[in-house]
PDB file of C-alpha atoms in Angstrom:
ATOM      1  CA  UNK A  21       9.674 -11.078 -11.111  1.00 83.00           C
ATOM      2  CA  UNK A  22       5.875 -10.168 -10.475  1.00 88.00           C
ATOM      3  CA  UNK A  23       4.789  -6.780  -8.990  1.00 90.00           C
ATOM      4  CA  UNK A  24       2.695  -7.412  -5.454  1.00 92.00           C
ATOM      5  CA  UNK A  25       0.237  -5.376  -4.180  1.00 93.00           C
ATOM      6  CA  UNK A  26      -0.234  -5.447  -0.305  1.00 93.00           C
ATOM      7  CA  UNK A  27      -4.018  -5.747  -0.603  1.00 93.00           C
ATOM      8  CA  UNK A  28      -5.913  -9.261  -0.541  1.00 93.00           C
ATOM      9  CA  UNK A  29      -7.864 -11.851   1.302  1.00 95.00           C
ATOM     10  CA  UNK A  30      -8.028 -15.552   0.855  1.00 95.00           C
ATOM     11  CA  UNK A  31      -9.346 -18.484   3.068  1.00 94.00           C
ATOM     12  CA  UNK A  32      -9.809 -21.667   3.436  1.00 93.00           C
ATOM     13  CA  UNK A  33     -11.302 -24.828   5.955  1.00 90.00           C
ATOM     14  CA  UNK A  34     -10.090 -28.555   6.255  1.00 86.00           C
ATOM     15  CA  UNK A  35     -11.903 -31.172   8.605  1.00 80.00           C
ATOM     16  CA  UNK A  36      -9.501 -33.264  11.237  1.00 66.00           C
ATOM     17  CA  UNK A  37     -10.414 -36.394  13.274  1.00 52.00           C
ATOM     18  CA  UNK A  38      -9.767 -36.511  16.591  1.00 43.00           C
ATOM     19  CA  UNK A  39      -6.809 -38.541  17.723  1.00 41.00           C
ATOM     20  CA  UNK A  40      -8.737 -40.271  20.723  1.00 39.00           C
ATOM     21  CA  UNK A  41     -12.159 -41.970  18.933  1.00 41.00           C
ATOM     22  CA  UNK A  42     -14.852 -43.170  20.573  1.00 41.00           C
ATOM     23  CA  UNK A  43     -15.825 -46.593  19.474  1.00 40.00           C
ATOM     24  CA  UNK A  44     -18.139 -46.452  16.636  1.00 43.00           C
ATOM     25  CA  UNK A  45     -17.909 -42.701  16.272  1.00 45.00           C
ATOM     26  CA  UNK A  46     -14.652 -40.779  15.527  1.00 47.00           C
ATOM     27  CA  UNK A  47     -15.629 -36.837  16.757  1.00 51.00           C
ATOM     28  CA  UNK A  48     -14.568 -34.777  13.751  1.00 61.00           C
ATOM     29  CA  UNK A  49     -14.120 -31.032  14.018  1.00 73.00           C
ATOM     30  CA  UNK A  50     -13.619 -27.927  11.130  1.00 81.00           C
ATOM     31  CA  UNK A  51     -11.129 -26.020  11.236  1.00 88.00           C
ATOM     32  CA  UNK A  52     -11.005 -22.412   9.497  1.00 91.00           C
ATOM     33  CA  UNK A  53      -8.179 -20.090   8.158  1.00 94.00           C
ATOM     34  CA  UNK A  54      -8.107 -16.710   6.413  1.00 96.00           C
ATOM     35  CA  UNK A  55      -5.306 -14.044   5.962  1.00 96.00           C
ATOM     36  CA  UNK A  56      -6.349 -10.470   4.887  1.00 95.00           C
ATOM     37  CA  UNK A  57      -3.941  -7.834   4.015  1.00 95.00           C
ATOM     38  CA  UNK A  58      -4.116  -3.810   3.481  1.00 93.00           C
ATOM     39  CA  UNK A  59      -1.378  -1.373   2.542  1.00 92.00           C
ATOM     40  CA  UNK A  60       1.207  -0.853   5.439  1.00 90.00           C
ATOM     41  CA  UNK A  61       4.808   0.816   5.304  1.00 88.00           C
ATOM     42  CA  UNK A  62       5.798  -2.303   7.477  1.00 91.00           C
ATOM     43  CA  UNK A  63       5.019  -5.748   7.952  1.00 93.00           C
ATOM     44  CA  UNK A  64       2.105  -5.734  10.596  1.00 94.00           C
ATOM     45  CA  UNK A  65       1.301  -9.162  11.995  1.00 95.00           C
ATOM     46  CA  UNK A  66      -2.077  -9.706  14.178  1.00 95.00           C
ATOM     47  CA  UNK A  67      -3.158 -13.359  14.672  1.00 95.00           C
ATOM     48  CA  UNK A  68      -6.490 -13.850  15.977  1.00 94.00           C
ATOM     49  CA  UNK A  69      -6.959 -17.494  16.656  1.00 92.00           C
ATOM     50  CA  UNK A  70      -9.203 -19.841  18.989  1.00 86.00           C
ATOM     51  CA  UNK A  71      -7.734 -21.032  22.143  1.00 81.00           C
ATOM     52  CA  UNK A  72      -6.981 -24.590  20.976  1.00 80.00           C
ATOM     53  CA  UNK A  73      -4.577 -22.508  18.386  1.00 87.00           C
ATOM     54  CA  UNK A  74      -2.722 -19.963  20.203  1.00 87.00           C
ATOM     55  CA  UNK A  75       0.417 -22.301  20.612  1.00 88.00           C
ATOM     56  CA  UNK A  76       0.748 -21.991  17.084  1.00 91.00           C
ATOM     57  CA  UNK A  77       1.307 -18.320  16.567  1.00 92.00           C
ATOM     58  CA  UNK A  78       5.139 -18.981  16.723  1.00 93.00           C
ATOM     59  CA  UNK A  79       4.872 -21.487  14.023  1.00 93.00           C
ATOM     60  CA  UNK A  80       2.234 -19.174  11.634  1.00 94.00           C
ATOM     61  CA  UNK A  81       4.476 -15.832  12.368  1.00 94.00           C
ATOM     62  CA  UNK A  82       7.809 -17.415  11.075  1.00 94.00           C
ATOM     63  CA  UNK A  83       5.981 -18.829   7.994  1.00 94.00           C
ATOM     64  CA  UNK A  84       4.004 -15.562   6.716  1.00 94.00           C
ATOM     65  CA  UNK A  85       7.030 -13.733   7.546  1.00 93.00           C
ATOM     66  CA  UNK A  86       9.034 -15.899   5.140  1.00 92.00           C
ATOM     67  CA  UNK A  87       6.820 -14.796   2.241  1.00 91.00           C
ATOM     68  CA  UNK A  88       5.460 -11.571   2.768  1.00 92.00           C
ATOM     69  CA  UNK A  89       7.479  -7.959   3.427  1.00 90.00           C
ATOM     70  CA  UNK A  90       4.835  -5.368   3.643  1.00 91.00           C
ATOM     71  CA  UNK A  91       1.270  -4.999   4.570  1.00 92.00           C
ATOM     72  CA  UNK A  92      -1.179  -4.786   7.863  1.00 95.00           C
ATOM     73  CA  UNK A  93      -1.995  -8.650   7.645  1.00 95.00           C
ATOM     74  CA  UNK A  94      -4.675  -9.871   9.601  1.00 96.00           C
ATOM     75  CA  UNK A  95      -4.454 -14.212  10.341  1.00 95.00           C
ATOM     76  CA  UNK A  96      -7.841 -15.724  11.562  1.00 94.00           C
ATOM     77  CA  UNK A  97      -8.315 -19.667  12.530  1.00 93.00           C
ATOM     78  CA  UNK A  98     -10.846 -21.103  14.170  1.00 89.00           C
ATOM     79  CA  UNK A  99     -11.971 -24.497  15.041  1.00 82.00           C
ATOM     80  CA  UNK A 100     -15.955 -25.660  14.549  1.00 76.00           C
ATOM     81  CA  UNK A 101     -17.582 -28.618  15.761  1.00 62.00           C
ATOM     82  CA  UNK A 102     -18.721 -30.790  12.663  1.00 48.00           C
ATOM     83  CA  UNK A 103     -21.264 -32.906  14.356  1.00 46.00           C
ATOM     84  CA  UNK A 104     -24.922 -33.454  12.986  1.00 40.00           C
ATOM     85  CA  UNK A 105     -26.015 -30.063  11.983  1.00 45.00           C
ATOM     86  CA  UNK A 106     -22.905 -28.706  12.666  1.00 51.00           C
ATOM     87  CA  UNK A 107     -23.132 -28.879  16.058  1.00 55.00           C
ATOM     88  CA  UNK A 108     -21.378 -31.206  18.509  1.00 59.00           C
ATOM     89  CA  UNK A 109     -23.766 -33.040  21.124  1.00 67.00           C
ATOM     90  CA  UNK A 110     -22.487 -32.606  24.538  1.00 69.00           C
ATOM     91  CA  UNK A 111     -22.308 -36.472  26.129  1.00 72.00           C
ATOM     92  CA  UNK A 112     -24.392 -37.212  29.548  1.00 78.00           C
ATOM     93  CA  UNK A 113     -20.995 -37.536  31.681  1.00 79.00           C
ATOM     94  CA  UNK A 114     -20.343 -33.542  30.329  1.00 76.00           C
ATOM     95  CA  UNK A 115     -23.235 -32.665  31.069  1.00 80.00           C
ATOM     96  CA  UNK A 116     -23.421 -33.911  34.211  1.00 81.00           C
ATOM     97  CA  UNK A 117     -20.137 -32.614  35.173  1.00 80.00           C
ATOM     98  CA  UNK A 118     -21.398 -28.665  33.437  1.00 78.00           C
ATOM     99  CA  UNK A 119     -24.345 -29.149  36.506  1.00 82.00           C
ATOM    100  CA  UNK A 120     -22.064 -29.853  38.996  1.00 85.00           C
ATOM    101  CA  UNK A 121     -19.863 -26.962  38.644  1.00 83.00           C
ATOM    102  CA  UNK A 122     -23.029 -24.939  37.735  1.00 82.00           C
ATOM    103  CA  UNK A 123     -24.010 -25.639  41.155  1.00 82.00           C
ATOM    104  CA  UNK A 124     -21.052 -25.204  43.269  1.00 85.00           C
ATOM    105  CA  UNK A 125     -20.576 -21.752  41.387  1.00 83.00           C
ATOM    106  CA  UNK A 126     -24.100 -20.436  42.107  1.00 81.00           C
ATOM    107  CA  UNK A 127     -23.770 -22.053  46.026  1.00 82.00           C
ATOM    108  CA  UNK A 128     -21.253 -19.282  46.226  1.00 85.00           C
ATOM    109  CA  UNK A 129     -22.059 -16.581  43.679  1.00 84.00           C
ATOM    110  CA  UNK A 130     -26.394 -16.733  43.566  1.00 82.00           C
ATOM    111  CA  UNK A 131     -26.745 -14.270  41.114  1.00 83.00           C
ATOM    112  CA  UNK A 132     -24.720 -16.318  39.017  1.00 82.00           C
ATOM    113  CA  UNK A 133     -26.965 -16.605  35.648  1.00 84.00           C
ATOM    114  CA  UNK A 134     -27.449 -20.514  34.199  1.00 82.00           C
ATOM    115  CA  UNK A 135     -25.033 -21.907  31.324  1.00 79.00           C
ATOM    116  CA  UNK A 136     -27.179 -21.184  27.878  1.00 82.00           C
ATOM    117  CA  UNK A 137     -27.675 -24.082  25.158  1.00 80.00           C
ATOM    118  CA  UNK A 138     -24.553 -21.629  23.041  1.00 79.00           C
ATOM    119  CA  UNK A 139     -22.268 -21.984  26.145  1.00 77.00           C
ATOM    120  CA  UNK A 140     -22.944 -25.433  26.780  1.00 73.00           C
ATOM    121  CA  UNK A 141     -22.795 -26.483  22.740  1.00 70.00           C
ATOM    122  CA  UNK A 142     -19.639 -24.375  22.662  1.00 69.00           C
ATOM    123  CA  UNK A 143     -17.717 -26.372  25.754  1.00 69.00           C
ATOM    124  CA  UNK A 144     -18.924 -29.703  24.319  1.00 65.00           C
ATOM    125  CA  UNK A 145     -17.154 -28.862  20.793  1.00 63.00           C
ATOM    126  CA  UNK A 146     -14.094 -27.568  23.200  1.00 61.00           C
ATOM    127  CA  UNK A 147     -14.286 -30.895  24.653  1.00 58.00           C
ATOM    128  CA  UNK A 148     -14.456 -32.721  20.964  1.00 54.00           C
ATOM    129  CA  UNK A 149     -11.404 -30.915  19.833  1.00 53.00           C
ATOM    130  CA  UNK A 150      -8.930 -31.215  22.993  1.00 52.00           C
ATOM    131  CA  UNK A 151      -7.357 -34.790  21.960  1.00 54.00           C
ATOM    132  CA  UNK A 152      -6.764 -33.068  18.367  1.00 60.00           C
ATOM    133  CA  UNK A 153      -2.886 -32.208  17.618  1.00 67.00           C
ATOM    134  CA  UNK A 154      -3.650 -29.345  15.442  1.00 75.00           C
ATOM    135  CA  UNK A 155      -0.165 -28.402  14.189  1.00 79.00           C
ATOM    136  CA  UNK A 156       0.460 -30.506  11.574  1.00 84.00           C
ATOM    137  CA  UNK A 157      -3.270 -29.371  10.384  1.00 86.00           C
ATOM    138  CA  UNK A 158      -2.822 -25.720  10.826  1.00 90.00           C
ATOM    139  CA  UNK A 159       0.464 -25.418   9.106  1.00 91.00           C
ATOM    140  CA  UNK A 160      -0.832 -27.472   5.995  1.00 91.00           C
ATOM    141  CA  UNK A 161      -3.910 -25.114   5.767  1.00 93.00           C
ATOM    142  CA  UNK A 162      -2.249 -22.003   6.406  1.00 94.00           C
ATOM    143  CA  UNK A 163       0.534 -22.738   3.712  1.00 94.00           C
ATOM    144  CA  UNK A 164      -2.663 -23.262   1.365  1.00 95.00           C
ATOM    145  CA  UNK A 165      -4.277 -20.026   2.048  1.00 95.00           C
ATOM    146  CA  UNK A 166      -0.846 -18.075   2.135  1.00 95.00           C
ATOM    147  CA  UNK A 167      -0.124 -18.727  -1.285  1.00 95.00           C
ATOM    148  CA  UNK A 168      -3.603 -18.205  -1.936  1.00 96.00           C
ATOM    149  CA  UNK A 169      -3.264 -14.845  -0.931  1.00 95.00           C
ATOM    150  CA  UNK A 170       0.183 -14.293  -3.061  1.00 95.00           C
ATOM    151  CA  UNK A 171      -2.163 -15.391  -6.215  1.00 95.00           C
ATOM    152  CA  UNK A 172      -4.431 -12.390  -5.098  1.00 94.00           C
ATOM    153  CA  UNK A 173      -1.906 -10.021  -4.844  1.00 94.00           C
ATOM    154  CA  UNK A 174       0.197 -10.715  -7.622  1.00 94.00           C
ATOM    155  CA  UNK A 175      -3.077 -10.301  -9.771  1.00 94.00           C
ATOM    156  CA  UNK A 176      -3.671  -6.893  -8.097  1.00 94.00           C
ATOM    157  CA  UNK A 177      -0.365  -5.953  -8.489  1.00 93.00           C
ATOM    158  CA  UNK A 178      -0.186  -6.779 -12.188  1.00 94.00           C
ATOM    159  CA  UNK A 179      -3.393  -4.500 -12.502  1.00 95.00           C
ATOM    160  CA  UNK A 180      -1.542  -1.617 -10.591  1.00 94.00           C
ATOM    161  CA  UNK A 181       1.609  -2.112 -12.835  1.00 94.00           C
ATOM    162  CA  UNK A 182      -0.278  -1.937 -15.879  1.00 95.00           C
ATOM    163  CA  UNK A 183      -2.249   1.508 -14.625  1.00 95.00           C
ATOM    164  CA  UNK A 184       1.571   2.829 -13.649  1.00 95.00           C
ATOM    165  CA  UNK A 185       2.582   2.263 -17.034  1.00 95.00           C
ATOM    166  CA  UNK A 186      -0.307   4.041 -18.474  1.00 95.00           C
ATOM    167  CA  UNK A 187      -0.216   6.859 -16.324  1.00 95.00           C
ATOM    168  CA  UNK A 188       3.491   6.944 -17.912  1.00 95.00           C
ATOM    169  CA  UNK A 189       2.860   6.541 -21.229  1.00 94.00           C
ATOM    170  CA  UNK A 190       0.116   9.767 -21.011  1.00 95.00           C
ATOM    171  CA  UNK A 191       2.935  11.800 -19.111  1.00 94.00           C
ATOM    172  CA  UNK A 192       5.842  11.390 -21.833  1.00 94.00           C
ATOM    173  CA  UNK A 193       3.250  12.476 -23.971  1.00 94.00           C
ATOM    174  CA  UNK A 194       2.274  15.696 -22.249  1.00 92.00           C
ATOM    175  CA  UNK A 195       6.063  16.193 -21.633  1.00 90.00           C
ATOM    176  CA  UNK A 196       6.658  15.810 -25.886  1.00 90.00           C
ATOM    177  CA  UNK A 197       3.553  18.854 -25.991  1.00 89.00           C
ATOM    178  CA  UNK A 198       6.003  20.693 -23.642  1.00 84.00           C
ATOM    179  CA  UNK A 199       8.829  19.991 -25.496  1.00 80.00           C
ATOM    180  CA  UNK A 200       8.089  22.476 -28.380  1.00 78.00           C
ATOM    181  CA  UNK A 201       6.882  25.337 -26.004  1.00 75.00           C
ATOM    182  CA  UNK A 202      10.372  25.802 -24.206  1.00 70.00           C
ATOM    183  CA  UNK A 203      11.846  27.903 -27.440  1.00 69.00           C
ATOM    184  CA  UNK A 204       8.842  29.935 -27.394  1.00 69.00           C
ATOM    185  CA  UNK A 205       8.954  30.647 -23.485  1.00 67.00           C
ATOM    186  CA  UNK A 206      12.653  31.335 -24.143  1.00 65.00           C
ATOM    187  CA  UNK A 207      11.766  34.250 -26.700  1.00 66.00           C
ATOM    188  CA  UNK A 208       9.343  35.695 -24.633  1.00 67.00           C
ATOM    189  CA  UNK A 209      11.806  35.641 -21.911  1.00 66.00           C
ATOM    190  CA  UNK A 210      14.048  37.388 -23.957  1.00 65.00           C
ATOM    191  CA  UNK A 211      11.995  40.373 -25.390  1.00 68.00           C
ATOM    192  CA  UNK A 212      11.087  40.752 -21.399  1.00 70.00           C
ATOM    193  CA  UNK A 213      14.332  41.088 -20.811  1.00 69.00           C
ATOM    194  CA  UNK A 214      15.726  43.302 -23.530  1.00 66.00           C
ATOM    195  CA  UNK A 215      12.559  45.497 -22.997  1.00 71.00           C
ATOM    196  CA  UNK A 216      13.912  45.993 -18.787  1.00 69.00           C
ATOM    197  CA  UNK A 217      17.607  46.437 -20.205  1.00 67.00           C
ATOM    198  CA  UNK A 218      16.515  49.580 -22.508  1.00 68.00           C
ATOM    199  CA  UNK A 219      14.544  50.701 -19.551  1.00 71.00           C
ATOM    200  CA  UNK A 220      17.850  50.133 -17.475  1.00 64.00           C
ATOM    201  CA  UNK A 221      19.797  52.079 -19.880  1.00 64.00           C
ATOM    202  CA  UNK A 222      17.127  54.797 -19.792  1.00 67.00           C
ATOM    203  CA  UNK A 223      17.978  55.143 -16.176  1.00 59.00           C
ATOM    204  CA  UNK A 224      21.483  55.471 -16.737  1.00 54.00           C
ATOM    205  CA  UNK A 225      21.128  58.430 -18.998  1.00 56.00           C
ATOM    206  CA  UNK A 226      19.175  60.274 -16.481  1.00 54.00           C
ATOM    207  CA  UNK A 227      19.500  60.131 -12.880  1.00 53.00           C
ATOM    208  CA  UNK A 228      20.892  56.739 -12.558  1.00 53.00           C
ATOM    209  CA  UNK A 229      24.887  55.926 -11.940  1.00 58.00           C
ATOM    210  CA  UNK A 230      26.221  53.571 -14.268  1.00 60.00           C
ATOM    211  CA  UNK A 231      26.908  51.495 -11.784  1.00 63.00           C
ATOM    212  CA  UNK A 232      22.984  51.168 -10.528  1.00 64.00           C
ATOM    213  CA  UNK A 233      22.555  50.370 -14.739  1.00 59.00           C
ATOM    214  CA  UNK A 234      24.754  47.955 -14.125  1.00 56.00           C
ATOM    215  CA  UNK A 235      23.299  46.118 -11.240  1.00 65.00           C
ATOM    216  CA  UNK A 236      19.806  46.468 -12.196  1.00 65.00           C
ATOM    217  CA  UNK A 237      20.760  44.965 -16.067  1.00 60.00           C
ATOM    218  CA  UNK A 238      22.369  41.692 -14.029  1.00 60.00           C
ATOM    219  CA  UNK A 239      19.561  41.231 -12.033  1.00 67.00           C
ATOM    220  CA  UNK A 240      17.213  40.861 -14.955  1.00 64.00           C
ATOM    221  CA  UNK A 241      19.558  38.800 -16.482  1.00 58.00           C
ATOM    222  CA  UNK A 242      19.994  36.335 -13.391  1.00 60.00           C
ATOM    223  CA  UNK A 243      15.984  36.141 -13.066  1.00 63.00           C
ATOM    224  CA  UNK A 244      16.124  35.751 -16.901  1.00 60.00           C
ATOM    225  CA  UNK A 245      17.937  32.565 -16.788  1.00 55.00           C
ATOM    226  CA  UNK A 246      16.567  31.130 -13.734  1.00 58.00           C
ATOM    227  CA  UNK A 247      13.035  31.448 -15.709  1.00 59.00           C
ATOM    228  CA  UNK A 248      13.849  29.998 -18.412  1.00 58.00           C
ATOM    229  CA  UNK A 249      15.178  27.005 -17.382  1.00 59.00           C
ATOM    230  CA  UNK A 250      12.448  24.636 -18.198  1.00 70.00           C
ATOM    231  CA  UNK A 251      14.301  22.042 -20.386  1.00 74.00           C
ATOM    232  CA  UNK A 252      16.030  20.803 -16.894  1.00 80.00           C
ATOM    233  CA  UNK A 253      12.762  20.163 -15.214  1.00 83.00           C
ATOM    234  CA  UNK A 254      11.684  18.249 -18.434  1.00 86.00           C
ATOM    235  CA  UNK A 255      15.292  16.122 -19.003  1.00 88.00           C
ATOM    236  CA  UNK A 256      14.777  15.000 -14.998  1.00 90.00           C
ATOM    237  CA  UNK A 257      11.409  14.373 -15.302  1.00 91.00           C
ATOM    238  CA  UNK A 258      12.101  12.004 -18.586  1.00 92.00           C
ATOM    239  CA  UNK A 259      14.374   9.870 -16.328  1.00 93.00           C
ATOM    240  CA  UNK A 260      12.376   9.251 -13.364  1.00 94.00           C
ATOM    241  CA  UNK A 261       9.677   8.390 -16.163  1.00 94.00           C
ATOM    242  CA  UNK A 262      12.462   5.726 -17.094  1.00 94.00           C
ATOM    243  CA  UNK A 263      13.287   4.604 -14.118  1.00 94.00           C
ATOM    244  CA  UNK A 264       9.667   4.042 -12.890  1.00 94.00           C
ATOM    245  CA  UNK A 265       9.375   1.747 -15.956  1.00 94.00           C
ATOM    246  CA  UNK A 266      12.148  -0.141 -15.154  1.00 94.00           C
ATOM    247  CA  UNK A 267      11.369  -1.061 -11.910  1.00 94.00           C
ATOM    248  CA  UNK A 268       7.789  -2.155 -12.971  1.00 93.00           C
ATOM    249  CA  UNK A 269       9.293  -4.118 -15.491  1.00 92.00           C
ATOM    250  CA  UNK A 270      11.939  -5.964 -13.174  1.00 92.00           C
ATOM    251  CA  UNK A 271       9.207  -6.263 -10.696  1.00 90.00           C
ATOM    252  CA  UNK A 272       9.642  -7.633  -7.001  1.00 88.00           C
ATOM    253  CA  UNK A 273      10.065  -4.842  -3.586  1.00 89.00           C
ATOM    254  CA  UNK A 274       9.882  -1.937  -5.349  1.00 92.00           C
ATOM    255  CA  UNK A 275       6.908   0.392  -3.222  1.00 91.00           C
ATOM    256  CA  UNK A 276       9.501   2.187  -1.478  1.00 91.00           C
ATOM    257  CA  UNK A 277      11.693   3.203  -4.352  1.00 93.00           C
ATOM    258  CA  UNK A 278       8.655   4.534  -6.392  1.00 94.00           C
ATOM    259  CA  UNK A 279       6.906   6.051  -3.608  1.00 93.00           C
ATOM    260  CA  UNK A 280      10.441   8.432  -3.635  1.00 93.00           C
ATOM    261  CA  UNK A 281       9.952   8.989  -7.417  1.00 94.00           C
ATOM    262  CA  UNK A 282       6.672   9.305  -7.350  1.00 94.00           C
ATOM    263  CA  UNK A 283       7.614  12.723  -5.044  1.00 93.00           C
ATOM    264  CA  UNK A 284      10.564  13.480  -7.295  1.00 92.00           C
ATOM    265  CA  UNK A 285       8.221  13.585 -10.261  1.00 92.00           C
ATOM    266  CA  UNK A 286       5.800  15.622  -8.292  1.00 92.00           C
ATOM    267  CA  UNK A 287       8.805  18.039  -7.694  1.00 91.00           C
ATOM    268  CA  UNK A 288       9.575  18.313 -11.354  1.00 90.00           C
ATOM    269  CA  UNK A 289       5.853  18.926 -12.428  1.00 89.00           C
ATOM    270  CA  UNK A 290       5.362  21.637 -10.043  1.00 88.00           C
ATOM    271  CA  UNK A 291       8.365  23.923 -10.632  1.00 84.00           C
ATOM    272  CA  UNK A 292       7.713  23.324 -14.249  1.00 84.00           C
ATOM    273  CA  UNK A 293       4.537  25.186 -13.692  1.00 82.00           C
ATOM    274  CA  UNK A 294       6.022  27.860 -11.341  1.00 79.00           C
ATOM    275  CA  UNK A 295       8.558  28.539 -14.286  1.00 73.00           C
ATOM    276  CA  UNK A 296       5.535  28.497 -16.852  1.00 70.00           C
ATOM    277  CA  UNK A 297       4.956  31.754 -18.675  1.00 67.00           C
ATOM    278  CA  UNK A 298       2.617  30.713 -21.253  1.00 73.00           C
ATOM    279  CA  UNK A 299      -1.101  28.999 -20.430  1.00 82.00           C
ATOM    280  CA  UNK A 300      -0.031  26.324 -22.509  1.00 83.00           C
ATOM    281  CA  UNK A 301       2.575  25.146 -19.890  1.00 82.00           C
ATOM    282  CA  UNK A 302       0.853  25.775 -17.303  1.00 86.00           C
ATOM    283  CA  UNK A 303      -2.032  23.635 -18.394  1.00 90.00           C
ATOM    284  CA  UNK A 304       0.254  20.519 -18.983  1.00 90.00           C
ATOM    285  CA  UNK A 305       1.879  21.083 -15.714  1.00 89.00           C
ATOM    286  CA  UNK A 306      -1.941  20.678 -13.874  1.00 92.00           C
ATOM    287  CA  UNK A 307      -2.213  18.008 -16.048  1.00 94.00           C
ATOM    288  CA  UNK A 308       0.846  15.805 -15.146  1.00 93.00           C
ATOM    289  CA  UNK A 309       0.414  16.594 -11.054  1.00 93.00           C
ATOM    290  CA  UNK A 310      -3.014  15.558 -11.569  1.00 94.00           C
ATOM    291  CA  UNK A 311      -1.690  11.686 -13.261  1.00 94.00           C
ATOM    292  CA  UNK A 312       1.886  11.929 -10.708  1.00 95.00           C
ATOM    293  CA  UNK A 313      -1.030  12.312  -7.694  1.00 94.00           C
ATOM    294  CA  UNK A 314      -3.113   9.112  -9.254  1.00 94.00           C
ATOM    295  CA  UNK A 315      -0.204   7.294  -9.348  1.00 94.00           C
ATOM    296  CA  UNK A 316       1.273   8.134  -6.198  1.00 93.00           C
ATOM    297  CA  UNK A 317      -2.054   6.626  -4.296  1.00 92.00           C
ATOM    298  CA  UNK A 318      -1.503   3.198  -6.109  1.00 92.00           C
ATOM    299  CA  UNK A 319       2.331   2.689  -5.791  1.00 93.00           C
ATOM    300  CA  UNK A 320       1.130   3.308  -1.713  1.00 91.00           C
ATOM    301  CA  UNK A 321      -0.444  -0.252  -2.436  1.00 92.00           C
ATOM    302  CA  UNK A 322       2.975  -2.317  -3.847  1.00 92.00           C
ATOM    303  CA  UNK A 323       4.912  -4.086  -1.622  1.00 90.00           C
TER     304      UNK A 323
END
């Protein structure tokens, strides 16, 4: 199944007839879709459509919801006159008619300004598209430039997929660097701590109670092993690096689950460079939040 990401545009524009001709001359009209799309932790619908359109929303909602599950997705149609030019001539009966109103407004309302050549053009191609039954129409186009815009996402998901699994493949590799450095961290730990045991026991022949020896040798013993326990942080951190590949791999909904490994992973990076005692560690540690943070910003993109 492919990997989606919730980001991509696609459009397209079909010409209807309308269903009343004129003799000799059938008015034809264009009409316009597009459906844009942006990262969203929901599925945001907004339909922006021209007034011949509107009772179609119903219709356009069920059918993008079928197909998509994420994303703030943005549905534009639109309807243009088609006539010479692109522009539809207003008859002498409309124009007649826009006068008389024009008039009877203004007898009322004198500061009323005059209808433009725009307004006028624009009410004649109203008037050229009312007979048209736009549903059949707007449901073919839309279906067109729907799965015009799964093509587009599929292809950017399949280029985030592919930078996942190379930000993986560079973070088993600096966990394999870190792999070596845990015996040395656990030697140093342990010199530290045989160096504050003698210095315990130094107490205890002097002034100290062999019971204050006693507590102050388990203390460094308890911060001993709490330090040194890297090779946890690195055996988690191997299987979230798993499990993010295998979701890639099986593909479909999967933004949600790897946005919560992505912050596991961040989890595991960072306390393996709280527990770092050597440079060494601590530079791979930068390095790995530095390709989990990467990462994190283009899983927020998959559906």
């Amino acid at each position: 199944m492919p990997v989606y990401s919730m980001t991509g545009y696609a459009s397209a524009q079909a010409t209807a007839g309308a269903a009343a001709a004129t003799e000799g001359k059938t008015p034809v009209a264009r009409l316009g879709v597009e459906i844009r799309s942006v990262n969203s932790r929901f599925l945001d619908l907004t339909f922006k459509l021209a007034d011949e359109l509107r009772g179609h929303e119903p219709a356009l909602r069920e059918l993008l919801g079928a197909k998509l599950k994420r994303g703030k997705v943005e549905v534009r149609a639109g309807i243009e006159g088609a006539g010479t030019g692109g522009v539809s001539e207003p008859s002498p009966r409309m124009l007649q008619r826009l006068g008389a109103v024009q008039d009877q407004v203004r007898d009322w309302m004198p500061d009323a300004p005059a209808l433009t050549v725009a307004e006028i053009l624009r009410l004649a191609s109203s008037e050229t598209t009312a007979d048209v039954d736009w549903g059949e129409a707007i449901q073919s186009l839309a279906s067109q430039v729907l799965k015009d815009l799964l093509a587009a996402r599929e292809r950017e998901g399949k280029r985030l997929a592919d930078m996942l699994l190379g930000h993986l493949s560079q973070l088993r590799a600096l966990a394999q660097q870190a792999q070596p450095l845990v015996p040395q961290l656990v030697e140093q730990q342990r010199q530290r701590f045989l160096e504050r045991w003698k210095e315990a026991m130094g107490l205890a022949e002097g002034s100290a109670t062999p019971e204050a020896a006693q507590d102050r040798a388990l203390t460094e013993a308890t911060s001993y092993a709490i330090r040194i326990d890297v090779a946890e942080e690195l055996t988690r951190l191997a299987a979230h690096l798993d499990e993010i590949e295998r979701l890639i791999k099986k593909g479909g909904e999967i933004g949600k689950r790897l946005d919560f490994l992505i912050q596991e992973l961040h989890r595991e990076a960072n306390t393996l460079g709280s527990k770092s005692a050597t440079l060494e560690l601590t530079r791979i540690s930068v390095d790995m939040k530095v390709l989990i943070e990467q990462m994190r910003e283009q899983v927020q993109n998959l559906e």
